[in-house]
Amino acid sequence: MTTTELHEQLTGLVKSIDGVVQVYDARPTALAAAADLVATLIGQPSGEPIAVRNSGGGISVAVSVAISDASPAAEVCERILEAISGHLGSDADGPAVDRVTIQVSRISSGEDGGEPGA
């Protein structure tokens, strides 16, 4: 599986979780803007919202999300952690998951949050 495919799978997975309203770019804003500008200038696709790093035989994942206020943030984060760990752990030959960092960037009420997973 390519890195791009993994990013796409994880982004789709997180967007499908009950309580997730939106997935944001997990990279620091300045870094994301600079990297996306360079990618655009050289004709490459821009970065994926979920950061995945493979180092020393383990995988680290970082995700930034907006969640609905209809569910407690801790429950939504637990669902995200279980989904990512389960997805990455399903490949017995792949590296183990070392760390999953979940940043809740926004908690939205039903009026301004849009549809879950959007």
Tab-separated table of N, CA and C in Angstrom:
chain	number	residue	atom	x	y	z
A	1	MET	N	0.840	-1.171	0.000
A	1	MET	CA	0.000	0.000	0.000
A	1	MET	C	0.890	1.241	0.000
A	2	THR	N	0.542	2.210	-0.842
A	2	THR	CA	1.326	3.436	-0.902
A	2	THR	C	0.942	4.367	0.243
A	3	THR	N	1.784	5.349	0.493
A	3	THR	CA	1.508	6.339	1.535
A	3	THR	C	0.236	7.108	1.217
A	4	THR	N	0.050	7.470	-0.048
A	4	THR	CA	-1.145	8.205	-0.452
A	4	THR	C	-2.396	7.385	-0.188
A	5	GLU	N	-2.357	6.094	-0.500
A	5	GLU	CA	-3.505	5.227	-0.242
A	5	GLU	C	-3.805	5.138	1.258
A	6	LEU	N	-2.760	5.041	2.071
A	6	LEU	CA	-2.945	4.977	3.519
A	6	LEU	C	-3.581	6.268	4.033
A	7	HIS	N	-3.091	7.416	3.565
A	7	HIS	CA	-3.663	8.696	3.973
A	7	HIS	C	-5.144	8.766	3.598
A	8	GLU	N	-5.464	8.363	2.378
A	8	GLU	CA	-6.851	8.398	1.914
A	8	GLU	C	-7.737	7.470	2.743
A	9	GLN	N	-7.239	6.280	3.040
A	9	GLN	CA	-8.007	5.328	3.844
A	9	GLN	C	-8.275	5.875	5.238
A	10	LEU	N	-7.228	6.401	5.874
A	10	LEU	CA	-7.387	6.911	7.232
A	10	LEU	C	-8.287	8.140	7.269
A	11	THR	N	-8.160	9.020	6.277
A	11	THR	CA	-9.013	10.212	6.224
A	11	THR	C	-10.478	9.804	6.075
A	12	GLY	N	-10.752	8.872	5.158
A	12	GLY	CA	-12.119	8.384	4.986
A	12	GLY	C	-12.643	7.701	6.236
A	13	LEU	N	-11.781	6.928	6.882
A	13	LEU	CA	-12.163	6.224	8.101
A	13	LEU	C	-12.559	7.211	9.199
A	14	VAL	N	-11.722	8.222	9.430
A	14	VAL	CA	-11.996	9.199	10.488
A	14	VAL	C	-13.249	10.006	10.159
A	15	LYS	N	-13.426	10.388	8.888
A	15	LYS	CA	-14.621	11.141	8.499
A	15	LYS	C	-15.903	10.352	8.726
A	16	SER	N	-15.823	9.028	8.681
A	16	SER	CA	-17.013	8.188	8.831
A	16	SER	C	-17.402	7.939	10.286
A	17	ILE	N	-16.578	8.367	11.222
A	17	ILE	CA	-16.832	8.091	12.637
A	17	ILE	C	-17.932	9.009	13.170
A	18	ASP	N	-18.884	8.403	13.878
A	18	ASP	CA	-19.978	9.159	14.470
A	18	ASP	C	-19.428	10.230	15.416
A	19	GLY	N	-19.825	11.462	15.189
A	19	GLY	CA	-19.378	12.572	16.019
A	19	GLY	C	-18.314	13.427	15.365
A	20	VAL	N	-17.665	12.932	14.321
A	20	VAL	CA	-16.661	13.721	13.604
A	20	VAL	C	-17.386	14.568	12.561
A	21	VAL	N	-17.176	15.866	12.613
A	21	VAL	CA	-17.822	16.794	11.693
A	21	VAL	C	-16.899	17.113	10.524
A	22	GLN	N	-15.609	17.251	10.802
A	22	GLN	CA	-14.648	17.617	9.757
A	22	GLN	C	-13.259	17.157	10.172
A	23	VAL	N	-12.416	16.863	9.183
A	23	VAL	CA	-11.015	16.512	9.429
A	23	VAL	C	-10.174	17.661	8.882
A	24	TYR	N	-9.316	18.204	9.722
A	24	TYR	CA	-8.432	19.303	9.340
A	24	TYR	C	-7.027	18.772	9.071
A	25	ASP	N	-6.211	19.596	8.468
A	25	ASP	CA	-4.810	19.264	8.256
A	25	ASP	C	-4.114	19.206	9.608
A	26	ALA	N	-3.447	18.106	9.898
A	26	ALA	CA	-2.797	17.919	11.196
A	26	ALA	C	-1.436	18.599	11.281
A	27	ARG	N	-0.906	19.019	10.123
A	27	ARG	CA	0.399	19.682	10.136
A	27	ARG	C	0.252	21.097	10.684
A	28	PRO	N	1.316	21.645	11.288
A	28	PRO	CA	1.261	23.049	11.697
A	28	PRO	C	0.906	23.924	10.490
A	29	THR	N	0.125	24.965	10.712
A	29	THR	CA	-0.417	25.787	9.628
A	29	THR	C	0.655	26.313	8.682
A	30	ALA	N	1.729	26.883	9.217
A	30	ALA	CA	2.783	27.442	8.357
A	30	ALA	C	3.441	26.356	7.517
A	31	LEU	N	3.706	25.215	8.115
A	31	LEU	CA	4.320	24.098	7.393
A	31	LEU	C	3.382	23.583	6.304
A	32	ALA	N	2.109	23.435	6.638
A	32	ALA	CA	1.126	22.950	5.661
A	32	ALA	C	1.015	23.914	4.487
A	33	ALA	N	0.953	25.204	4.764
A	33	ALA	CA	0.828	26.200	3.700
A	33	ALA	C	2.050	26.184	2.790
A	34	ALA	N	3.239	26.130	3.393
A	34	ALA	CA	4.473	26.119	2.594
A	34	ALA	C	4.570	24.839	1.764
A	35	ALA	N	4.280	23.717	2.360
A	35	ALA	CA	4.368	22.435	1.644
A	35	ALA	C	3.344	22.375	0.514
A	36	ASP	N	2.135	22.854	0.754
A	36	ASP	CA	1.106	22.844	-0.284
A	36	ASP	C	1.449	23.810	-1.415
A	37	LEU	N	2.065	24.935	-1.091
A	37	LEU	CA	2.493	25.886	-2.124
A	37	LEU	C	3.553	25.242	-3.009
A	38	VAL	N	4.543	24.611	-2.404
A	38	VAL	CA	5.592	23.938	-3.176
A	38	VAL	C	4.985	22.828	-4.029
A	39	ALA	N	4.085	22.048	-3.461
A	39	ALA	CA	3.442	20.967	-4.210
A	39	ALA	C	2.691	21.518	-5.421
A	40	THR	N	2.003	22.627	-5.233
A	40	THR	CA	1.273	23.252	-6.337
A	40	THR	C	2.228	23.744	-7.409
A	41	LEU	N	3.327	24.363	-7.000
A	41	LEU	CA	4.296	24.901	-7.959
A	41	LEU	C	4.962	23.813	-8.796
A	42	ILE	N	5.180	22.646	-8.186
A	42	ILE	CA	5.845	21.573	-8.940
A	42	ILE	C	4.846	20.561	-9.523
A	43	GLY	N	3.550	20.859	-9.367
A	43	GLY	CA	2.533	20.012	-9.963
A	43	GLY	C	2.271	18.711	-9.243
A	44	GLN	N	2.515	18.674	-7.953
A	44	GLN	CA	2.265	17.471	-7.146
A	44	GLN	C	1.006	17.677	-6.321
A	45	PRO	N	0.363	16.591	-5.886
A	45	PRO	CA	-0.818	16.750	-5.033
A	45	PRO	C	-0.429	17.364	-3.691
A	46	SER	N	-1.348	18.123	-3.115
A	46	SER	CA	-1.075	18.717	-1.802
A	46	SER	C	-1.137	17.650	-0.723
A	47	GLY	N	-0.721	18.012	0.467
A	47	GLY	CA	-0.645	17.070	1.573
A	47	GLY	C	-1.993	16.538	2.010
A	48	GLU	N	-1.964	15.423	2.683
A	48	GLU	CA	-3.170	14.792	3.205
A	48	GLU	C	-3.426	15.321	4.611
A	49	PRO	N	-4.694	15.363	5.034
A	49	PRO	CA	-5.001	15.925	6.344
A	49	PRO	C	-4.459	15.137	7.527
A	50	ILE	N	-4.336	13.832	7.392
A	50	ILE	CA	-3.845	13.029	8.510
A	50	ILE	C	-2.355	12.775	8.310
A	51	ALA	N	-1.574	13.120	9.320
A	51	ALA	CA	-0.127	12.926	9.244
A	51	ALA	C	0.222	11.525	9.713
A	52	VAL	N	0.971	10.802	8.896
A	52	VAL	CA	1.410	9.447	9.229
A	52	VAL	C	2.921	9.412	9.102
A	53	ARG	N	3.577	8.958	10.149
A	53	ARG	CA	5.029	8.846	10.134
A	53	ARG	C	5.432	7.445	10.540
A	54	ASN	N	6.342	6.880	9.787
A	54	ASN	CA	6.850	5.544	10.082
A	54	ASN	C	8.310	5.706	10.475
A	55	SER	N	8.591	5.452	11.748
A	55	SER	CA	9.973	5.608	12.206
A	55	SER	C	10.320	4.509	13.190
A	56	GLY	N	11.465	3.890	12.977
A	56	GLY	CA	11.935	2.857	13.894
A	56	GLY	C	11.008	1.667	14.001
A	57	GLY	N	10.317	1.341	12.916
A	57	GLY	CA	9.449	0.173	12.941
A	57	GLY	C	8.076	0.431	13.509
A	58	GLY	N	7.772	1.663	13.928
A	58	GLY	CA	6.452	1.983	14.464
A	58	GLY	C	5.820	3.128	13.707
A	59	ILE	N	4.519	3.200	13.764
A	59	ILE	CA	3.785	4.242	13.061
A	59	ILE	C	3.231	5.237	14.069
A	60	SER	N	3.379	6.530	13.757
A	60	SER	CA	2.756	7.599	14.528
A	60	SER	C	1.742	8.283	13.623
A	61	VAL	N	0.558	8.521	14.150
A	61	VAL	CA	-0.513	9.151	13.391
A	61	VAL	C	-0.970	10.385	14.149
A	62	ALA	N	-1.200	11.484	13.407
A	62	ALA	CA	-1.737	12.706	14.005
A	62	ALA	C	-2.946	13.141	13.190
A	63	VAL	N	-4.011	13.471	13.884
A	63	VAL	CA	-5.239	13.907	13.231
A	63	VAL	C	-5.825	15.084	14.009
A	64	SER	N	-6.385	16.029	13.271
A	64	SER	CA	-7.043	17.185	13.857
A	64	SER	C	-8.478	17.196	13.351
A	65	VAL	N	-9.440	17.285	14.267
A	65	VAL	CA	-10.838	17.153	13.879
A	65	VAL	C	-11.710	18.223	14.514
A	66	ALA	N	-12.866	18.427	13.878
A	66	ALA	CA	-13.980	19.137	14.494
A	66	ALA	C	-14.983	18.060	14.859
A	67	ILE	N	-15.557	18.177	16.049
A	67	ILE	CA	-16.523	17.178	16.480
A	67	ILE	C	-17.834	17.856	16.853
A	68	SER	N	-18.879	17.070	16.859
A	68	SER	CA	-20.203	17.545	17.232
A	68	SER	C	-20.305	17.606	18.747
A	69	ASP	N	-21.068	18.579	19.231
A	69	ASP	CA	-21.268	18.649	20.674
A	69	ASP	C	-22.314	17.654	21.159
A	70	ALA	N	-22.845	16.843	20.235
A	70	ALA	CA	-23.846	15.843	20.607
A	70	ALA	C	-23.241	14.657	21.359
A	71	SER	N	-21.944	14.441	21.215
A	71	SER	CA	-21.257	13.353	21.919
A	71	SER	C	-20.112	13.943	22.728
A	72	PRO	N	-19.821	13.378	23.885
A	72	PRO	CA	-18.664	13.848	24.649
A	72	PRO	C	-17.370	13.682	23.842
A	73	ALA	N	-16.507	14.680	23.913
A	73	ALA	CA	-15.255	14.672	23.142
A	73	ALA	C	-14.427	13.422	23.426
A	74	ALA	N	-14.384	12.998	24.676
A	74	ALA	CA	-13.582	11.820	25.023
A	74	ALA	C	-14.098	10.574	24.301
A	75	GLU	N	-15.409	10.446	24.158
A	75	GLU	CA	-15.970	9.285	23.467
A	75	GLU	C	-15.631	9.310	21.977
A	76	VAL	N	-15.722	10.483	21.366
A	76	VAL	CA	-15.389	10.605	19.941
A	76	VAL	C	-13.907	10.294	19.733
A	77	CYS	N	-13.060	10.821	20.603
A	77	CYS	CA	-11.620	10.555	20.491
A	77	CYS	C	-11.322	9.074	20.674
A	78	GLU	N	-12.022	8.418	21.577
A	78	GLU	CA	-11.835	6.978	21.776
A	78	GLU	C	-12.230	6.201	20.517
A	79	ARG	N	-13.327	6.624	19.868
A	79	ARG	CA	-13.740	5.970	18.622
A	79	ARG	C	-12.698	6.168	17.529
A	80	ILE	N	-12.125	7.371	17.469
A	80	ILE	CA	-11.078	7.649	16.472
A	80	ILE	C	-9.863	6.769	16.741
A	81	LEU	N	-9.432	6.714	17.991
A	81	LEU	CA	-8.271	5.894	18.365
A	81	LEU	C	-8.507	4.430	18.025
A	82	GLU	N	-9.653	3.899	18.389
A	82	GLU	CA	-9.956	2.488	18.109
A	82	GLU	C	-9.992	2.213	16.617
A	83	ALA	N	-10.577	3.130	15.844
A	83	ALA	CA	-10.677	2.926	14.394
A	83	ALA	C	-9.299	2.943	13.740
A	84	ILE	N	-8.478	3.916	14.094
A	84	ILE	CA	-7.141	4.009	13.495
A	84	ILE	C	-6.287	2.824	13.926
A	85	SER	N	-6.274	2.525	15.206
A	85	SER	CA	-5.474	1.396	15.700
A	85	SER	C	-5.943	0.081	15.090
A	86	GLY	N	-7.254	-0.103	14.983
A	86	GLY	CA	-7.792	-1.318	14.388
A	86	GLY	C	-7.443	-1.429	12.918
A	87	HIS	N	-7.527	-0.316	12.199
A	87	HIS	CA	-7.222	-0.337	10.763
A	87	HIS	C	-5.745	-0.655	10.529
A	88	LEU	N	-4.879	0.015	11.258
A	88	LEU	CA	-3.443	-0.205	11.072
A	88	LEU	C	-3.005	-1.541	11.642
A	89	GLY	N	-3.671	-1.996	12.686
A	89	GLY	CA	-3.331	-3.278	13.295
A	89	GLY	C	-3.825	-4.466	12.503
A	90	SER	N	-4.680	-4.214	11.506
A	90	SER	CA	-5.212	-5.321	10.713
A	90	SER	C	-4.168	-5.903	9.773
A	91	ASP	N	-3.083	-5.180	9.548
A	91	ASP	CA	-1.998	-5.679	8.696
A	91	ASP	C	-0.935	-6.288	9.604
A	92	ALA	N	-0.990	-7.590	9.799
A	92	ALA	CA	-0.088	-8.268	10.737
A	92	ALA	C	1.376	-8.123	10.348
A	93	ASP	N	1.653	-7.928	9.056
A	93	ASP	CA	3.036	-7.792	8.618
A	93	ASP	C	3.550	-6.369	8.757
A	94	GLY	N	2.660	-5.419	8.994
A	94	GLY	CA	3.055	-4.012	9.058
A	94	GLY	C	3.601	-3.647	10.422
A	95	PRO	N	4.173	-2.447	10.530
A	95	PRO	CA	4.707	-1.986	11.802
A	95	PRO	C	3.600	-1.696	12.814
A	96	ALA	N	3.937	-1.744	14.074
A	96	ALA	CA	2.982	-1.480	15.147
A	96	ALA	C	2.684	0.015	15.246
A	97	VAL	N	1.543	0.330	15.807
A	97	VAL	CA	1.164	1.721	16.029
A	97	VAL	C	1.801	2.172	17.336
A	98	ASP	N	2.695	3.163	17.247
A	98	ASP	CA	3.354	3.700	18.437
A	98	ASP	C	2.520	4.763	19.128
A	99	ARG	N	1.914	5.640	18.310
A	99	ARG	CA	1.226	6.788	18.888
A	99	ARG	C	0.141	7.271	17.941
A	100	VAL	N	-0.995	7.632	18.528
A	100	VAL	CA	-2.061	8.302	17.786
A	100	VAL	C	-2.360	9.585	18.548
A	101	THR	N	-2.127	10.712	17.892
A	101	THR	CA	-2.376	12.015	18.493
A	101	THR	C	-3.636	12.586	17.877
A	102	ILE	N	-4.610	12.898	18.724
A	102	ILE	CA	-5.882	13.444	18.252
A	102	ILE	C	-6.053	14.833	18.837
A	103	GLN	N	-6.176	15.811	17.953
A	103	GLN	CA	-6.405	17.181	18.391
A	103	GLN	C	-7.835	17.563	18.032
A	104	VAL	N	-8.599	17.956	19.030
A	104	VAL	CA	-9.944	18.462	18.771
A	104	VAL	C	-9.800	19.960	18.551
A	105	SER	N	-9.908	20.374	17.294
A	105	SER	CA	-9.707	21.770	16.938
A	105	SER	C	-10.973	22.602	17.079
A	106	ARG	N	-12.116	21.927	17.049
A	106	ARG	CA	-13.372	22.653	17.171
A	106	ARG	C	-14.464	21.694	17.631
A	107	ILE	N	-15.349	22.208	18.481
A	107	ILE	CA	-16.551	21.476	18.868
A	107	ILE	C	-17.716	22.290	18.339
A	108	SER	N	-18.513	21.661	17.476
A	108	SER	CA	-19.578	22.368	16.773
A	108	SER	C	-20.949	21.996	17.300
A	109	SER	N	-21.807	23.000	17.391
A	109	SER	CA	-23.204	22.717	17.697
A	109	SER	C	-23.882	22.279	16.414
A	110	GLY	N	-25.046	21.718	16.510
A	110	GLY	CA	-25.771	21.227	15.335
A	110	GLY	C	-26.034	22.298	14.309
A	111	GLU	N	-26.190	23.559	14.718
A	111	GLU	CA	-26.521	24.627	13.792
A	111	GLU	C	-25.372	24.987	12.867
A	112	ASP	N	-24.139	24.945	13.364
A	112	ASP	CA	-23.014	25.386	12.527
A	112	ASP	C	-22.035	24.271	12.181
A	113	GLY	N	-22.332	23.067	12.605
A	113	GLY	CA	-21.381	21.987	12.421
A	113	GLY	C	-21.451	21.273	11.100
A	114	GLY	N	-22.555	21.408	10.387
A	114	GLY	CA	-22.674	20.655	9.147
A	114	GLY	C	-22.969	19.199	9.431
A	115	GLU	N	-22.884	18.403	8.419
A	115	GLU	CA	-23.156	16.979	8.559
A	115	GLU	C	-21.959	16.253	9.154
A	116	PRO	N	-22.161	15.278	10.014
A	116	PRO	CA	-21.052	14.489	10.532
A	116	PRO	C	-20.274	13.844	9.404
A	117	GLY	N	-18.967	13.883	9.549
A	117	GLY	CA	-18.089	13.270	8.571
A	117	GLY	C	-17.855	14.094	7.328
A	118	ALA	N	-18.428	15.285	7.254
A	118	ALA	CA	-18.262	16.111	6.041
A	118	ALA	C	-16.898	16.734	5.975
